[in-house]
PDB file of C-alpha atoms in Angstrom:
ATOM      1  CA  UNK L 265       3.584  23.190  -8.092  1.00 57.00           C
ATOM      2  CA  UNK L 266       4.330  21.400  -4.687  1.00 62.00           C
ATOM      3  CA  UNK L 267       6.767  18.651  -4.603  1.00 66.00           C
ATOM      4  CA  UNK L 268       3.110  16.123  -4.044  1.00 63.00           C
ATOM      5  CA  UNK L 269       2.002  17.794  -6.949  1.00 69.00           C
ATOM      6  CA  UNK L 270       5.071  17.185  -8.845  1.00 76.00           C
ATOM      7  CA  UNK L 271       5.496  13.453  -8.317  1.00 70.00           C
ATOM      8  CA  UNK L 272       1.620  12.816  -8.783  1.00 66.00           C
ATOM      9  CA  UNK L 273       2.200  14.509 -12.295  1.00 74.00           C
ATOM     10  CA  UNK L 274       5.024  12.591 -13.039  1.00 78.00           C
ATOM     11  CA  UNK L 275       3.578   9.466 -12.173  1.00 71.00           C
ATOM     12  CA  UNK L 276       0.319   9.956 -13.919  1.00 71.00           C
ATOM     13  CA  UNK L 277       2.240  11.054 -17.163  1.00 78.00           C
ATOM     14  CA  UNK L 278       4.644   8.274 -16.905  1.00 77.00           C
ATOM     15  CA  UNK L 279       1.658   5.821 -16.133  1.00 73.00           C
ATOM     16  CA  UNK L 280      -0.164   6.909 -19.270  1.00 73.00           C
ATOM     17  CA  UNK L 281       2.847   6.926 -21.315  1.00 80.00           C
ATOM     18  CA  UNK L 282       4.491   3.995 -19.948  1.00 78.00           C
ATOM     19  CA  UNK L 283       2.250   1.567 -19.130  1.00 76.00           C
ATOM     20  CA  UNK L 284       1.084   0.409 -23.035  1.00 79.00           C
ATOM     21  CA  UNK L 285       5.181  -0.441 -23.824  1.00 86.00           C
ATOM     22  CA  UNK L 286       6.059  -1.815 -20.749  1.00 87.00           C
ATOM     23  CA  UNK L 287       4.750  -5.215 -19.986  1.00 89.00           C
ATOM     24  CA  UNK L 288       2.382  -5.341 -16.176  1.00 87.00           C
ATOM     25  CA  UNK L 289       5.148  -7.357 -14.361  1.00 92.00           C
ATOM     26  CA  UNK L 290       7.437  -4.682 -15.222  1.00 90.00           C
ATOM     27  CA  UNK L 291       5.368  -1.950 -13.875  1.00 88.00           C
ATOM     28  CA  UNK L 292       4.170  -3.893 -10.751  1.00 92.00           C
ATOM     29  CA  UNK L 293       8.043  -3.857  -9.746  1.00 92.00           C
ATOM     30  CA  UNK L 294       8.699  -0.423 -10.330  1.00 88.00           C
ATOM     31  CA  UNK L 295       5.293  -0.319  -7.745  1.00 89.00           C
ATOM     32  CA  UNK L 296       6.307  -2.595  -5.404  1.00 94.00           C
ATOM     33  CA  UNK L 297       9.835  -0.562  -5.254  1.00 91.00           C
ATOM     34  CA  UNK L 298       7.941   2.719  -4.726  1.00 87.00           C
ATOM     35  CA  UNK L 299       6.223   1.427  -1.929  1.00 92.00           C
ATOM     36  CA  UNK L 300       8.829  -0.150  -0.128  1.00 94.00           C
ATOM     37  CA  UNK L 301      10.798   3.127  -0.280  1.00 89.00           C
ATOM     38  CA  UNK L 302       8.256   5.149   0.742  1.00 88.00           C
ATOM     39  CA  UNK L 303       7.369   2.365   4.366  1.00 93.00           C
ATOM     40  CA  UNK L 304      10.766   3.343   4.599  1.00 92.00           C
ATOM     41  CA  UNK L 305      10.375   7.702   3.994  1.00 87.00           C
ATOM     42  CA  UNK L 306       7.294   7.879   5.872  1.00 89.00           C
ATOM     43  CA  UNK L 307       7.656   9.224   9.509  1.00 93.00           C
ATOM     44  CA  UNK L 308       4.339   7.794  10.745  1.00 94.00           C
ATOM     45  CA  UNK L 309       5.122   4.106   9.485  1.00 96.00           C
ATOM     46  CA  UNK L 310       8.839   4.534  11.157  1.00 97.00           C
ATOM     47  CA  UNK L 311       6.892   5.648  14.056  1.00 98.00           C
ATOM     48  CA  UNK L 312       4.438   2.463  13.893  1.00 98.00           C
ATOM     49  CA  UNK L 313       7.590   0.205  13.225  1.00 98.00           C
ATOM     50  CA  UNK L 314       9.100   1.615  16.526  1.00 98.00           C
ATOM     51  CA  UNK L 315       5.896   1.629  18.524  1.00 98.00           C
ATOM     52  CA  UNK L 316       5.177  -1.827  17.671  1.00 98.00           C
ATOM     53  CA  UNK L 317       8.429  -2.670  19.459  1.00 97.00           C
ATOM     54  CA  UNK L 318       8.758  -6.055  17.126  1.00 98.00           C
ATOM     55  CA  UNK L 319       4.736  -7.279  17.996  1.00 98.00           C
ATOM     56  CA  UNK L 320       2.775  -7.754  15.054  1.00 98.00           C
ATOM     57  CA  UNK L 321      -0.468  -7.404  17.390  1.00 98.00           C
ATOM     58  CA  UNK L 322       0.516  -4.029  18.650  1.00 98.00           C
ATOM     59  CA  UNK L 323       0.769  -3.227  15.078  1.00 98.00           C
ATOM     60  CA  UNK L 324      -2.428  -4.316  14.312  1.00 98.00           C
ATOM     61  CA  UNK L 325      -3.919  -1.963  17.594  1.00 98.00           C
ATOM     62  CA  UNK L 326      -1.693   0.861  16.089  1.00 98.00           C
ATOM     63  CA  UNK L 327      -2.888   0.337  12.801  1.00 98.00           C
ATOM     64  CA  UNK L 328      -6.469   0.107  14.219  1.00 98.00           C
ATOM     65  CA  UNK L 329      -6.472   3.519  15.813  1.00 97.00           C
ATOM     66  CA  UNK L 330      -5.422   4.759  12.331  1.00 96.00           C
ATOM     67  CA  UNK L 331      -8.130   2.823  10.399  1.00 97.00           C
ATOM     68  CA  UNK L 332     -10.639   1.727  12.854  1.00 98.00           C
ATOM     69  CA  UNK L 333     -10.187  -1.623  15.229  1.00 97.00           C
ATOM     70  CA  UNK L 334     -12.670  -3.431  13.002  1.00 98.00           C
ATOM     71  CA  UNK L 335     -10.934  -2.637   9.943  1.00 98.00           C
ATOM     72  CA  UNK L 336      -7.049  -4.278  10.957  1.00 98.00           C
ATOM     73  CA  UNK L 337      -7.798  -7.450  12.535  1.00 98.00           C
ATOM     74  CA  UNK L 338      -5.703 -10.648  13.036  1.00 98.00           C
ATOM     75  CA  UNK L 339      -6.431 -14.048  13.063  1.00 98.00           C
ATOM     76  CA  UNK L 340      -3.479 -16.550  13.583  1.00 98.00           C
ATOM     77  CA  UNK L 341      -0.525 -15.325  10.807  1.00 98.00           C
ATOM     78  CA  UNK L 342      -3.419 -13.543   8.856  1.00 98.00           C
ATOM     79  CA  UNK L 343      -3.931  -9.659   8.661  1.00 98.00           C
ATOM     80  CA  UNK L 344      -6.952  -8.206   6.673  1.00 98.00           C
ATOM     81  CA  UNK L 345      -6.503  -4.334   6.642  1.00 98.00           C
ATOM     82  CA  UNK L 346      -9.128  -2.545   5.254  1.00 98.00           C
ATOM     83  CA  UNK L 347      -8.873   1.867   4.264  1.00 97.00           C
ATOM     84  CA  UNK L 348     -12.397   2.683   5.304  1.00 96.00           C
ATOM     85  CA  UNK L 349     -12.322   5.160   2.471  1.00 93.00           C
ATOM     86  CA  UNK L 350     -13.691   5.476  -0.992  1.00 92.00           C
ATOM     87  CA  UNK L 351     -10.475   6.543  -2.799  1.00 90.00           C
ATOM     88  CA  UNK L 352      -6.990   6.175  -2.702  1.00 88.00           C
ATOM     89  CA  UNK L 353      -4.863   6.955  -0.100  1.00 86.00           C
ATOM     90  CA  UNK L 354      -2.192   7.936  -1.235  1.00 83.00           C
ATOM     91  CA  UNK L 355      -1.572  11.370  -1.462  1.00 75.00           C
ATOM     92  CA  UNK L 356       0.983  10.872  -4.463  1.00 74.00           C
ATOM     93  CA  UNK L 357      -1.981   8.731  -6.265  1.00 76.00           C
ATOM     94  CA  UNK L 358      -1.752   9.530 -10.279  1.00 74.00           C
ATOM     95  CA  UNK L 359      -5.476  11.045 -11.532  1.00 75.00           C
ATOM     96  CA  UNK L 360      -6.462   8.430 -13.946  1.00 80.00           C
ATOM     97  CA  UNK L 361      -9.662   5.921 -14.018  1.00 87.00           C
ATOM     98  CA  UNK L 362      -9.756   2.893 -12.388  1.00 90.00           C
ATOM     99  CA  UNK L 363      -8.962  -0.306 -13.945  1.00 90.00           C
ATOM    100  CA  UNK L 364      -9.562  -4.054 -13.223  1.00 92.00           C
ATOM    101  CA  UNK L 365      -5.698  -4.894 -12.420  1.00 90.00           C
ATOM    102  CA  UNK L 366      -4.475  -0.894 -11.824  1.00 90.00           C
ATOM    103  CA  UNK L 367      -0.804  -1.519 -10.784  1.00 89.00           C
ATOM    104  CA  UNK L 368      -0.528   1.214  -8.969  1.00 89.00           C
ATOM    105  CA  UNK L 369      -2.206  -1.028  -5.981  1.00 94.00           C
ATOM    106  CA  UNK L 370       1.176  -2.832  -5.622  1.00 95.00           C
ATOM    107  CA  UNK L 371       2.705   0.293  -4.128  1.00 93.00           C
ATOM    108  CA  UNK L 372       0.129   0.315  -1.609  1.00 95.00           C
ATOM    109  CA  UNK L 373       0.776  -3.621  -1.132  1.00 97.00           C
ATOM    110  CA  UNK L 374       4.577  -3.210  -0.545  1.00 97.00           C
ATOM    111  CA  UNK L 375       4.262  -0.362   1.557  1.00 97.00           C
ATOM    112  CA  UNK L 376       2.329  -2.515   4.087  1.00 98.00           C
ATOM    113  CA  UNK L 377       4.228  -5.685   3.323  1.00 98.00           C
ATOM    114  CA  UNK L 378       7.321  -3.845   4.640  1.00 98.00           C
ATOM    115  CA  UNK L 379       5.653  -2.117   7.043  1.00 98.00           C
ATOM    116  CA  UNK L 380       4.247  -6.278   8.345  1.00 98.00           C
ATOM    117  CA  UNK L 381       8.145  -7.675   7.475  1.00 98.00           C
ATOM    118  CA  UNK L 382       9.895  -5.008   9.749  1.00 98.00           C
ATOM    119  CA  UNK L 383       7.800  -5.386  12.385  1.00 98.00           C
ATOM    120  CA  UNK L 384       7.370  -9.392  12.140  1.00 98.00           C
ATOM    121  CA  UNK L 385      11.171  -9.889  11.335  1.00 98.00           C
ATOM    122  CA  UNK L 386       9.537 -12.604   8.562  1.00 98.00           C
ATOM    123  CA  UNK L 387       8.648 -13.149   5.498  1.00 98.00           C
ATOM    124  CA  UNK L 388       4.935 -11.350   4.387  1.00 98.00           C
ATOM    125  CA  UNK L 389       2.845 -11.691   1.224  1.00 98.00           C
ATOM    126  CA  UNK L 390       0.345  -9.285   0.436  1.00 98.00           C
ATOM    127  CA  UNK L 391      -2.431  -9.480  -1.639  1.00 98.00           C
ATOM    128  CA  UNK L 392      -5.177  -6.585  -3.438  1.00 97.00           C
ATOM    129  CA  UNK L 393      -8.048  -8.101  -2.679  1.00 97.00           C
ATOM    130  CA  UNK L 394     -10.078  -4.874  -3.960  1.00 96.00           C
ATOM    131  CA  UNK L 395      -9.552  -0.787  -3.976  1.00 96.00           C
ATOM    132  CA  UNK L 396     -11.244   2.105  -5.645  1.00 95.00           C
ATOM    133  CA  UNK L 397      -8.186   2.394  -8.545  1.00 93.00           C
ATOM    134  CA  UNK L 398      -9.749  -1.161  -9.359  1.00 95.00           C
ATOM    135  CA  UNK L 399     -13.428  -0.157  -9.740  1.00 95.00           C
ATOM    136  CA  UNK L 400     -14.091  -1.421  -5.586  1.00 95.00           C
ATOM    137  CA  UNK L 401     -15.131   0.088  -2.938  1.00 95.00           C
ATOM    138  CA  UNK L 402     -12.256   0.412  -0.396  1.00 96.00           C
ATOM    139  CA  UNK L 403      -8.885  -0.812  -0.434  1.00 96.00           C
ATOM    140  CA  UNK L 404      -8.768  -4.030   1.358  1.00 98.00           C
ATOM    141  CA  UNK L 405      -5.978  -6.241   1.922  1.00 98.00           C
ATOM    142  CA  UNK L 406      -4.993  -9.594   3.112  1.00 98.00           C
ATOM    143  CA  UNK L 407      -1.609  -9.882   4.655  1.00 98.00           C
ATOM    144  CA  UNK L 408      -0.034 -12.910   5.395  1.00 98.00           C
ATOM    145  CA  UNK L 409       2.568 -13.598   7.681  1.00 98.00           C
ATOM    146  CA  UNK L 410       5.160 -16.735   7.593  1.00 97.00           C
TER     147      UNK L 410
END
């Protein structure tokens, strides 16, 4: 088993297992944690952190080439980010249907909330405002910058 294979294992199992006796804001933190750990393992967001050389709209071109310019656009302190894609991204993503609040999304959230906060040197909420773990059809988010 490869070491992707291995953590999405472990996180579906501990999903399936977990998730009925621990309460949702319990398991969005442990999310949100994964994802701001991983901003922070990934080479190519270090890489977009550097690139961006502290402007959030070079971010937004670099994160337009990945995604497509329409898809990361800016307007004022607001990001929407769309993943032009019909399932998650994440290559660590547990196998497991989609459900209306999946908290799983919150990784995704916090990865780009760090990824926003690094770059911006403020404060940046994020918010789900669909994705294929939640029965939509891509993962779009709004990002909001202080």
């Amino acid at each position: 088993m490869t070491d992707a294979n291995a953590v999405r294992q472990f996180l579906s199992d501990f999903l399936r297992t977990e998730e009925s006796s621990l309460n949702h804001e319990t398991l969005v933190k442990l999310m949100q944690q994964r994802g701001r750990a991983c901003c922070r393992a990934l080479e190519f967001r270090q890489k977009l952190i550097a690139d961006s050389q502290g402007s959030v709209d070079k971010l937004v071109e670099l994160m337009g080439k990945i995604v497509g310019a329409e898809n990361c656009r800016r307007e004022g302190n607001t990001v929407t980010l769309v993943y032009p894609v019909t399932k998650c991204v994440c290559g660590w993503s547990p196998d497991r249907p989609p459900t209306p609040d999946d908290p799983y999304c919150n990784c995704s959230a916090a990865n780009n909330q760090s990824l926003f906060e690094t770059v911006s040197g403020r404060p940046v909420s994020v918010k789900v405002l669909e994705s294929p773990r939640r029965g939509g059809s891509h993962c779009r988010f709004h990002i909001q910058i202080a």
